[in-house]
Structures are given as structure tokens and as C-alpha cells.
């Protein structure tokens, strides 16, 4: 009789042990919170759609939060998932780089791994598993190198800046400036944020065209295609030919920018893949299975000056 009691006690203790989440290869059955920045650009929407499609294909229960470009909304969503108690991992696309240490520490203390996607955080790397993103500095360098060769190193540039404080904007600006600094004839004569938003890009370009003699503006460097498309509209409304009177280079390679390339209204775009969901979910599965990961999983992108070249790379 006494022996039976001990067996029952051991079985009860074993049943109380915290189950180790051993994720299946693709993540099927996992519950993952995805804190998305917003829907400010066509690329952002394509990224959201790609992550949601990937989660559905893998049988992942994706909890989605659109922060409308507000960091406090992202932090609130992460805290809610921590409190919920049944979230296996969190994927965060951080709107800006600073202000994440506290919430990332809370997730870590709760045993919930966090994978950073798309942009970057200025936080202790031990607080997140890895980052899946492009190399924004390289994107800026590619854009500048193309403009140098298109203008033989002589160009007054106006810059449509992305969200101030975001890794995408800050690092693209850094890379672009690194390259043009090598060419004395290349200079940024005006720079202002359009927040990666098409309408704001148009408004800022209108202000540049009012403030400067348009003949003094050689090119637009836009941190994303949406702001470039806004600039195209402003340049046309000013009676000038975008892509000819004023050259344009941007980033994202969204479908609308290829329409503008076809029409000769822009000149170049640097590709940014929206397909970061797969590598992010793979990183979640790997970390739940106890595997070590590098702190950065890069996604690449090339510069394109035509739809034909872009499509040739996809054959
Ligand atoms: C870059 C991404 C940027 C895109 C914009 O990875 O964060 O944010 O280039 C988007 O279109 O708004």
C-alpha cells in the first residue's frame, strides 16, 4: 500500500513538470505573436501578407498586431502576449531602434523567445534570438553608386527620408552618404522625412520644388518606393518630367515602381524581399529545439533599372 502511494506521488510530480516545447520542423501548432509596424507602405502590406500566408501554410497560430507606426502599441501587444501565457514565441518588426530593452527582458523572463524582423533594435543582443533583415547600409550604398554613375559624379540631390530613428532610414542614409562623400560634385541639398508614406513623400517633394529652383535639383533619393511615387506625382504637377528632368532612385521594388520604370518616370529601385516570414519561423523552431543561431540572418537585394532585369532574375 505504501509503495503504491509513492508511485502515484512520482507520477503526479512528473505530470506537473513544465512541458518542453519541442517544435515540429515548420512550427505547426505553435502560437506566435507578430508585432507589425503598420501599413504605411505597399512593401509593408506585402510583408504582412507574406508572413500571414507563411504562417497559414505551416499551421502556425499567428496572433497579429498592427501598431499603426506607434512603438507604444507594439510594446502593449508584446505585454499582452506575455500575460496571455500560451504564446510560444514573438516576432517583432521594430518601428524604431530604441526603447525595447524592458519589454524584451520581460519576454525573456517569461521564457518567450523573440525574433526581430525587417528593422533593428538598439538593445542587448542576449534579449532576442536573432534578426532577419536586409542590409540597409548596403541598400543606401547601391542607390548612391548608381546615381554617381548616372550623373558622372555631378548631382544636387534631395532626400526623402524614412521614419526618423528607424534602422531602415538611418542606415540607408548612412550608406548613401558614405558613397557620395567620395565625389565632391555629389551633394544632398535638402533632406526631410516623409515617413515612408506616399502622400507625405509628395508633400515634401512639393516643398523642395518650391524652395529650390527645380533646375537646381538633379535627383531624388527616396528611402522607399512609396515616397518616390509621391515625388513623381509632385514633379509631374510642377510641369517637369520625372526620370528625365529629375532622376529618381529608391528602395523596395514594389509593383508600382516597375510601372513607373516602364513609363520612364523613375530610374532605379533596390529590391527588398518581403519574404522574411519563412526564415523567422525557422529561427523560432530552431531556438525552441535548443539550437544556437547567429544574431543576424541577412536577406539580400539587387538594384534594378528595368522590369525585364527584375523578371529575368526570377526565371
Ligand atoms: C525596410 C522597411 C521599410 C520599407 C518601407 O526593411 O522597414 O519600411 O523600405 C517600410 O517601405 O515603410
GROMACS .gro file of C-alpha atoms and ligand atoms in nm:
model
  327
    1UNK     CA    1   0.000   0.000   0.000
    2UNK     CA    2   0.280   0.245   0.095
    3UNK     CA    3   0.463   0.161  -0.231
    4UNK     CA    4   0.156   0.248  -0.439
    5UNK     CA    5   0.132   0.588  -0.273
    6UNK     CA    6   0.493   0.667  -0.374
    7UNK     CA    7   0.431   0.562  -0.734
    8UNK     CA    8   0.125   0.788  -0.750
    9UNK     CA    9   0.325   1.075  -0.594
   10UNK     CA   10   0.604   1.040  -0.854
   11UNK     CA   11   0.352   1.029  -1.139
   12UNK     CA   12   0.183   1.344  -1.009
   13UNK     CA   13   0.519   1.526  -0.983
   14UNK     CA   14   0.617   1.421  -1.334
   15UNK     CA   15   0.281   1.541  -1.468
   16UNK     CA   16   0.348   1.884  -1.315
   17UNK     CA   17   0.686   1.924  -1.484
   18UNK     CA   18   0.694   2.213  -1.731
   19UNK     CA   19   0.648   2.055  -2.075
   20UNK     CA   20   0.944   2.132  -2.305
   21UNK     CA   21   0.805   2.281  -2.626
   22UNK     CA   22   0.963   2.067  -2.894
   23UNK     CA   23   0.854   2.235  -3.214
   24UNK     CA   24   0.795   2.037  -3.527
   25UNK     CA   25   1.004   2.131  -3.832
   26UNK     CA   26   0.776   2.402  -3.972
   27UNK     CA   27   0.628   2.519  -3.644
   28UNK     CA   28   0.288   2.351  -3.683
   29UNK     CA   29   0.068   2.407  -3.378
   30UNK     CA   30   0.282   2.690  -3.237
   31UNK     CA   31   0.122   3.015  -3.124
   32UNK     CA   32   0.337   3.308  -3.237
   33UNK     CA   33   0.271   3.678  -3.182
   34UNK     CA   34   0.367   3.905  -3.474
   35UNK     CA   35   0.405   4.274  -3.384
   36UNK     CA   36   0.395   4.456  -3.718
   37UNK     CA   37   0.481   4.826  -3.753
   38UNK     CA   38   0.176   4.931  -3.952
   39UNK     CA   39   0.056   4.957  -4.311
   40UNK     CA   40   0.239   5.275  -4.416
   41UNK     CA   41   0.367   5.144  -4.747
   42UNK     CA   42   0.292   4.891  -5.018
   43UNK     CA   43   0.603   4.699  -4.915
   44UNK     CA   44   0.481   4.680  -4.553
   45UNK     CA   45   0.148   4.539  -4.668
   46UNK     CA   46   0.324   4.285  -4.891
   47UNK     CA   47   0.542   4.187  -4.594
   48UNK     CA   48   0.236   4.139  -4.370
   49UNK     CA   49   0.060   3.931  -4.634
   50UNK     CA   50   0.369   3.715  -4.688
   51UNK     CA   51   0.413   3.642  -4.315
   52UNK     CA   52   0.044   3.560  -4.270
   53UNK     CA   53   0.049   3.329  -4.574
   54UNK     CA   54   0.361   3.154  -4.448
   55UNK     CA   55   0.206   3.102  -4.104
   56UNK     CA   56  -0.111   2.957  -4.257
   57UNK     CA   57   0.091   2.725  -4.481
   58UNK     CA   58   0.280   2.596  -4.177
   59UNK     CA   59  -0.021   2.554  -3.948
   60UNK     CA   60   0.108   2.824  -3.712
   61UNK     CA   61  -0.148   3.009  -3.500
   62UNK     CA   62  -0.039   3.369  -3.575
   63UNK     CA   63  -0.152   3.645  -3.338
   64UNK     CA   64  -0.122   3.967  -3.547
   65UNK     CA   65  -0.095   4.322  -3.418
   66UNK     CA   66  -0.074   4.634  -3.643
   67UNK     CA   67   0.086   4.911  -3.434
   68UNK     CA   68   0.000   5.195  -3.675
   69UNK     CA   69   0.365   5.307  -3.654
   70UNK     CA   70   0.341   5.364  -3.276
   71UNK     CA   71   0.603   5.196  -3.056
   72UNK     CA   72   0.374   5.205  -2.753
   73UNK     CA   73   0.125   4.989  -2.941
   74UNK     CA   74   0.396   4.735  -3.015
   75UNK     CA   75   0.504   4.723  -2.651
   76UNK     CA   76   0.141   4.686  -2.538
   77UNK     CA   77   0.086   4.395  -2.778
   78UNK     CA   78   0.400   4.216  -2.655
   79UNK     CA   79   0.299   4.266  -2.291
   80UNK     CA   80  -0.047   4.126  -2.367
   81UNK     CA   81   0.104   3.815  -2.527
   82UNK     CA   82   0.333   3.768  -2.226
   83UNK     CA   83   0.031   3.793  -1.993
   84UNK     CA   84  -0.169   3.553  -2.209
   85UNK     CA   85   0.067   3.275  -2.104
   86UNK     CA   86   0.028   3.045  -2.407
   87UNK     CA   87   0.238   3.228  -2.667
   88UNK     CA   88   0.535   3.019  -2.776
   89UNK     CA   89   0.736   3.296  -2.946
   90UNK     CA   90   0.715   3.657  -3.063
   91UNK     CA   91   0.823   3.811  -3.393
   92UNK     CA   92   0.886   4.187  -3.374
   93UNK     CA   93   0.931   4.436  -3.660
   94UNK     CA   94   1.050   4.733  -3.450
   95UNK     CA   95   0.934   5.076  -3.572
   96UNK     CA   96   1.241   5.248  -3.423
   97UNK     CA   97   1.567   5.115  -3.279
   98UNK     CA   98   1.549   5.242  -2.918
   99UNK     CA   99   1.320   5.173  -2.620
  100UNK     CA  100   1.296   4.792  -2.635
  101UNK     CA  101   1.516   4.661  -2.350
  102UNK     CA  102   1.246   4.649  -2.083
  103UNK     CA  103   0.981   4.464  -2.283
  104UNK     CA  104   1.239   4.229  -2.434
  105UNK     CA  105   1.364   4.150  -2.081
  106UNK     CA  106   1.005   4.077  -1.974
  107UNK     CA  107   0.961   3.838  -2.266
  108UNK     CA  108   1.291   3.669  -2.183
  109UNK     CA  109   1.194   3.635  -1.816
  110UNK     CA  110   0.867   3.476  -1.931
  111UNK     CA  111   1.063   3.226  -2.140
  112UNK     CA  112   0.924   3.360  -2.469
  113UNK     CA  113   1.190   3.386  -2.743
  114UNK     CA  114   1.178   3.699  -2.962
  115UNK     CA  115   1.291   3.711  -3.325
  116UNK     CA  116   1.349   4.060  -3.472
  117UNK     CA  117   1.244   4.103  -3.836
  118UNK     CA  118   1.277   4.374  -4.101
  119UNK     CA  119   1.432   4.657  -3.898
  120UNK     CA  120   1.665   4.654  -3.595
  121UNK     CA  121   1.671   4.725  -3.223
  122UNK     CA  122   1.944   4.902  -3.025
  123UNK     CA  123   1.919   4.651  -2.739
  124UNK     CA  124   2.131   4.388  -2.565
  125UNK     CA  125   2.160   4.105  -2.823
  126UNK     CA  126   2.101   3.849  -2.547
  127UNK     CA  127   1.743   3.977  -2.532
  128UNK     CA  128   1.649   3.840  -2.875
  129UNK     CA  129   1.723   3.519  -3.064
  130UNK     CA  130   1.825   3.663  -3.399
  131UNK     CA  131   1.736   3.931  -3.657
  132UNK     CA  132   1.608   3.854  -4.005
  133UNK     CA  133   1.657   4.163  -4.221
  134UNK     CA  134   1.827   4.322  -4.518
  135UNK     CA  135   2.146   4.527  -4.501
  136UNK     CA  136   2.013   4.883  -4.505
  137UNK     CA  137   2.358   5.039  -4.527
  138UNK     CA  138   2.427   4.835  -4.839
  139UNK     CA  139   2.095   4.945  -4.989
  140UNK     CA  140   2.198   5.309  -4.944
  141UNK     CA  141   2.539   5.242  -5.098
  142UNK     CA  142   2.381   5.070  -5.400
  143UNK     CA  143   2.147   5.364  -5.459
  144UNK     CA  144   2.430   5.617  -5.434
  145UNK     CA  145   2.665   5.417  -5.657
  146UNK     CA  146   2.400   5.401  -5.927
  147UNK     CA  147   2.339   5.778  -5.904
  148UNK     CA  148   2.712   5.855  -5.922
  149UNK     CA  149   2.748   5.662  -6.244
  150UNK     CA  150   2.423   5.805  -6.387
  151UNK     CA  151   2.540   6.163  -6.329
  152UNK     CA  152   2.917   6.124  -6.368
  153UNK     CA  153   2.952   6.234  -6.008
  154UNK     CA  154   2.787   6.573  -6.051
  155UNK     CA  155   2.443   6.599  -5.886
  156UNK     CA  156   2.246   6.810  -5.637
  157UNK     CA  157   2.028   6.560  -5.453
  158UNK     CA  158   1.710   6.599  -5.248
  159UNK     CA  159   1.645   6.322  -4.996
  160UNK     CA  160   1.306   6.184  -4.889
  161UNK     CA  161   1.396   6.038  -4.551
  162UNK     CA  162   1.214   5.743  -4.395
  163UNK     CA  163   1.090   5.727  -4.036
  164UNK     CA  164   1.343   5.916  -3.822
  165UNK     CA  165   1.503   5.677  -3.572
  166UNK     CA  166   1.423   5.366  -3.772
  167UNK     CA  167   1.711   5.140  -3.870
  168UNK     CA  168   1.590   5.138  -4.230
  169UNK     CA  169   1.608   5.516  -4.266
  170UNK     CA  170   1.916   5.582  -4.054
  171UNK     CA  171   2.126   5.309  -4.214
  172UNK     CA  172   2.016   5.380  -4.572
  173UNK     CA  173   2.109   5.743  -4.513
  174UNK     CA  174   2.447   5.635  -4.377
  175UNK     CA  175   2.528   5.409  -4.671
  176UNK     CA  176   2.420   5.668  -4.928
  177UNK     CA  177   2.632   5.938  -4.764
  178UNK     CA  178   2.938   5.711  -4.739
  179UNK     CA  179   2.944   5.677  -5.118
  180UNK     CA  180   2.864   6.032  -5.227
  181UNK     CA  181   3.126   6.165  -4.985
  182UNK     CA  182   3.383   6.023  -5.229
  183UNK     CA  183   3.257   6.255  -5.504
  184UNK     CA  184   3.279   6.631  -5.434
  185UNK     CA  185   3.029   6.705  -5.709
  186UNK     CA  186   2.760   6.496  -5.533
  187UNK     CA  187   2.574   6.669  -5.252
  188UNK     CA  188   2.244   6.643  -5.065
  189UNK     CA  189   2.097   6.995  -5.079
  190UNK     CA  190   1.773   6.916  -4.893
  191UNK     CA  191   1.654   6.630  -4.672
  192UNK     CA  192   1.322   6.582  -4.493
  193UNK     CA  193   1.123   6.286  -4.364
  194UNK     CA  194   0.819   6.160  -4.549
  195UNK     CA  195   0.780   5.871  -4.300
  196UNK     CA  196   0.789   5.612  -4.578
  197UNK     CA  197   0.439   5.732  -4.677
  198UNK     CA  198   0.338   5.813  -5.037
  199UNK     CA  199   0.131   6.125  -4.960
  200UNK     CA  200   0.398   6.264  -4.729
  201UNK     CA  201   0.664   6.199  -4.992
  202UNK     CA  202   0.460   6.405  -5.239
  203UNK     CA  203   0.412   6.691  -4.990
  204UNK     CA  204   0.782   6.706  -4.907
  205UNK     CA  205   0.878   6.699  -5.275
  206UNK     CA  206   0.634   6.984  -5.342
  207UNK     CA  207   0.808   7.185  -5.069
  208UNK     CA  208   1.151   7.111  -5.222
  209UNK     CA  209   1.029   7.227  -5.565
  210UNK     CA  210   0.901   7.549  -5.409
  211UNK     CA  211   1.214   7.614  -5.205
  212UNK     CA  212   1.466   7.535  -5.477
  213UNK     CA  213   1.495   7.634  -5.841
  214UNK     CA  214   1.379   7.299  -5.987
  215UNK     CA  215   1.659   7.329  -6.242
  216UNK     CA  216   1.896   7.302  -5.945
  217UNK     CA  217   1.757   6.961  -5.843
  218UNK     CA  218   1.934   6.684  -6.028
  219UNK     CA  219   1.787   6.381  -5.846
  220UNK     CA  220   1.563   6.244  -5.571
  221UNK     CA  221   1.695   5.980  -5.330
  222UNK     CA  222   1.386   5.830  -5.162
  223UNK     CA  223   1.426   5.579  -4.877
  224UNK     CA  224   1.134   5.382  -5.018
  225UNK     CA  225   0.936   5.346  -5.341
  226UNK     CA  226   0.615   5.486  -5.194
  227UNK     CA  227   0.775   5.823  -5.125
  228UNK     CA  228   0.938   5.809  -5.472
  229UNK     CA  229   0.595   5.764  -5.629
  230UNK     CA  230   0.470   6.063  -5.432
  231UNK     CA  231   0.766   6.262  -5.564
  232UNK     CA  232   0.687   6.154  -5.922
  233UNK     CA  233   0.335   6.299  -5.883
  234UNK     CA  234   0.474   6.627  -5.745
  235UNK     CA  235   0.734   6.660  -6.023
  236UNK     CA  236   0.471   6.599  -6.292
  237UNK     CA  237   0.235   6.855  -6.133
  238UNK     CA  238   0.523   7.103  -6.147
  239UNK     CA  239   0.537   7.053  -6.525
  240UNK     CA  240   0.862   6.858  -6.521
  241UNK     CA  241   0.948   6.507  -6.646
  242UNK     CA  242   1.036   6.270  -6.357
  243UNK     CA  243   1.309   6.024  -6.453
  244UNK     CA  244   1.446   6.275  -6.706
  245UNK     CA  245   1.449   6.634  -6.574
  246UNK     CA  246   1.492   6.493  -6.223
  247UNK     CA  247   1.632   6.143  -6.174
  248UNK     CA  248   1.485   5.917  -5.904
  249UNK     CA  249   1.628   5.622  -5.709
  250UNK     CA  250   1.454   5.441  -5.423
  251UNK     CA  251   1.421   5.109  -5.234
  252UNK     CA  252   1.165   4.826  -5.205
  253UNK     CA  253   1.100   4.712  -5.567
  254UNK     CA  254   0.719   4.722  -5.521
  255UNK     CA  255   0.496   4.654  -5.824
  256UNK     CA  256   0.403   5.023  -5.869
  257UNK     CA  257   0.768   5.125  -5.906
  258UNK     CA  258   0.804   4.888  -6.200
  259UNK     CA  259   0.506   5.057  -6.365
  260UNK     CA  260   0.690   5.387  -6.317
  261UNK     CA  261   1.010   5.233  -6.459
  262UNK     CA  262   0.813   5.109  -6.761
  263UNK     CA  263   0.680   5.464  -6.812
  264UNK     CA  264   1.030   5.616  -6.781
  265UNK     CA  265   0.915   5.815  -6.474
  266UNK     CA  266   1.174   5.674  -6.235
  267UNK     CA  267   1.520   5.528  -6.283
  268UNK     CA  268   1.620   5.264  -6.025
  269UNK     CA  269   1.498   5.068  -5.725
  270UNK     CA  270   1.680   4.845  -5.476
  271UNK     CA  271   1.497   4.520  -5.408
  272UNK     CA  272   1.378   4.439  -5.056
  273UNK     CA  273   1.227   4.095  -5.015
  274UNK     CA  274   0.900   4.081  -4.814
  275UNK     CA  275   0.953   3.706  -4.765
  276UNK     CA  276   1.110   3.713  -4.419
  277UNK     CA  277   0.841   3.501  -4.253
  278UNK     CA  278   0.997   3.170  -4.352
  279UNK     CA  279   1.343   3.242  -4.206
  280UNK     CA  280   1.179   3.394  -3.897
  281UNK     CA  281   0.960   3.092  -3.830
  282UNK     CA  282   1.256   2.860  -3.895
  283UNK     CA  283   1.451   3.058  -3.633
  284UNK     CA  284   1.164   3.016  -3.384
  285UNK     CA  285   1.156   2.638  -3.440
  286UNK     CA  286   1.534   2.612  -3.412
  287UNK     CA  287   1.552   2.806  -3.087
  288UNK     CA  288   1.263   2.612  -2.933
  289UNK     CA  289   1.455   2.297  -3.021
  290UNK     CA  290   1.758   2.431  -2.838
  291UNK     CA  291   1.968   2.525  -3.139
  292UNK     CA  292   2.206   2.823  -3.133
  293UNK     CA  293   2.152   3.084  -3.407
  294UNK     CA  294   2.362   3.371  -3.550
  295UNK     CA  295   2.248   3.715  -3.434
  296UNK     CA  296   2.171   3.820  -3.792
  297UNK     CA  297   2.014   3.624  -4.079
  298UNK     CA  298   2.051   3.858  -4.382
  299UNK     CA  299   1.813   3.878  -4.678
  300UNK     CA  300   1.968   4.022  -4.993
  301UNK     CA  301   1.853   4.253  -5.271
  302UNK     CA  302   1.984   4.393  -5.603
  303UNK     CA  303   1.937   4.728  -5.777
  304UNK     CA  304   1.712   4.722  -6.083
  305UNK     CA  305   1.665   4.976  -6.362
  306UNK     CA  306   1.404   4.775  -6.554
  307UNK     CA  307   1.121   4.526  -6.504
  308UNK     CA  308   1.287   4.294  -6.758
  309UNK     CA  309   1.602   4.266  -6.546
  310UNK     CA  310   1.395   4.202  -6.230
  311UNK     CA  311   1.189   3.933  -6.401
  312UNK     CA  312   1.496   3.773  -6.561
  313UNK     CA  313   1.631   3.712  -6.209
  314UNK     CA  314   1.313   3.522  -6.122
  315UNK     CA  315   1.317   3.276  -6.406
  316LIG     C1  316   1.269   4.825  -4.462
  316LIG     C2  317   1.131   4.860  -4.413
  316LIG     C3  318   1.085   4.991  -4.470
  316LIG     C4  319   1.050   4.982  -4.618
  316LIG     C5  320   0.937   5.081  -4.624
  316LIG     O1  321   1.304   4.698  -4.415
  316LIG     O2  322   1.135   4.871  -4.272
  316LIG     O3  323   0.969   5.030  -4.400
  316LIG     O4  324   1.157   5.016  -4.702
  316LIG     C6  325   0.864   5.049  -4.495
  316LIG     O5  326   0.854   5.068  -4.737
  316LIG     O6  327   0.781   5.151  -4.457
   0.00000   0.00000   0.00000
